[in-house]
XYZ file of C-alpha atoms in Angstrom:
112
model
C -5.465 8.088 79.640
C -3.046 8.178 76.837
C -0.032 7.636 79.002
C -1.552 4.427 80.443
C -2.284 3.058 77.007
C 1.242 4.123 76.017
C 2.655 2.311 78.881
C 0.742 -0.960 78.403
C 1.605 -1.130 74.618
C 5.277 -0.505 75.252
C 5.237 -2.851 78.101
C 3.724 -5.423 75.494
C 6.076 -4.644 72.830
C 9.216 -4.593 74.933
C 8.059 -7.697 77.018
C 8.889 -9.849 73.937
C 12.224 -8.328 73.329
C 13.636 -7.478 76.956
C 13.658 -9.300 80.184
C 10.308 -8.444 82.473
C 12.333 -6.022 84.650
C 13.844 -4.183 82.052
C 10.650 -3.947 80.090
C 8.730 -2.635 83.028
C 11.855 -0.149 83.656
C 11.869 1.015 79.958
C 8.070 1.087 79.674
C 7.823 3.360 82.675
C 10.568 5.659 81.540
C 8.753 6.173 78.265
C 5.634 6.802 80.420
C 7.209 9.460 82.626
C 9.234 11.205 79.914
C 6.057 11.350 77.661
C 4.158 12.776 80.441
C 6.786 15.452 81.029
C 7.152 16.481 77.455
C 3.523 16.885 77.343
C 3.587 19.245 80.457
C 6.395 21.071 78.928
C 4.784 21.478 75.630
C 1.470 22.813 77.223
C 3.526 25.694 78.480
C 1.762 28.849 79.637
C -2.092 27.958 78.758
C -1.953 25.032 81.323
C -1.788 27.583 84.166
C -4.541 29.598 82.975
C -7.141 26.553 83.277
C -9.949 27.291 85.527
C -12.321 24.799 87.329
C -14.630 24.949 89.912
C -15.098 21.787 92.391
C -17.781 21.197 95.033
C -17.792 18.334 97.280
C -21.069 17.843 99.189
C -22.128 15.113 101.592
C -25.550 13.579 102.514
C -26.860 14.785 105.642
C -24.070 17.320 106.432
C -25.128 20.602 105.200
C -22.204 22.942 104.025
C -23.695 25.926 102.643
C -20.611 27.170 100.833
C -20.290 23.664 98.945
C -24.062 23.523 98.328
C -23.756 27.335 96.739
C -20.566 25.981 94.584
C -22.573 23.207 93.479
C -25.481 25.249 92.262
C -23.228 27.435 90.703
C -21.665 24.587 88.863
C -25.102 23.194 87.639
C -26.007 26.949 86.368
C -22.929 27.069 84.450
C -23.252 23.555 83.013
C -26.820 24.406 81.973
C -25.703 27.824 80.473
C -23.009 25.997 78.294
C -25.476 23.038 77.317
C -28.051 25.363 76.274
C -25.593 27.437 74.234
C -24.194 24.217 72.318
C -27.803 23.148 71.552
C -28.640 26.619 70.211
C -25.732 26.569 68.018
C -26.254 23.253 66.902
C -29.717 24.223 65.827
C -28.338 27.299 64.395
C -30.313 29.485 66.620
C -27.100 31.501 67.678
C -24.048 32.491 65.655
C -20.507 31.123 66.439
C -19.619 34.301 67.864
C -22.486 34.536 70.208
C -21.688 30.899 71.016
C -18.019 31.841 71.861
C -19.412 34.843 73.981
C -21.387 32.728 76.156
C -18.496 30.338 76.830
C -16.098 32.978 77.507
C -18.744 34.786 80.050
C -18.907 31.211 81.923
C -15.104 31.121 81.531
C -14.621 34.602 83.178
C -16.908 33.691 86.123
C -14.836 30.631 87.274
C -12.360 31.319 89.958
C -8.511 31.276 88.904
C -6.892 28.352 90.291
C -3.359 26.892 90.490
C -3.710 23.653 88.799
C-alpha cells in the first residue's frame, strides 16, 4: 500500500518538473528501489512468517481445504478471545503473549 502511495506522490511531484515519460520512469524507479530496500531491511525475520491459507469453493467439497478453513477459524477465535480478555484485564500481558505464541507455533512454516 505504501509503495503505491509513494509512486503516486512521486509521479504528481515529478510530473510538474519532468516530461511525462521521464516522470513515470523516475517514479517507477523510486517505487522499485524502495520495495527492494524494505525487502533487504526486513532481513531474516521475513523468512519466518507463518501463514495458513484455505481456498474453498461452493458445491465442491474438498476435505483438506475445509479442515484448513476450520483451523483458521479456530485460530482466529483464540486470538480474538485473547485480545478481548487482555483488553478487559482478565489475563496478563504474558498470558496474552503465550496464547499468541502457541497459535503461531501451530501454523505451518512456509516459504513466503
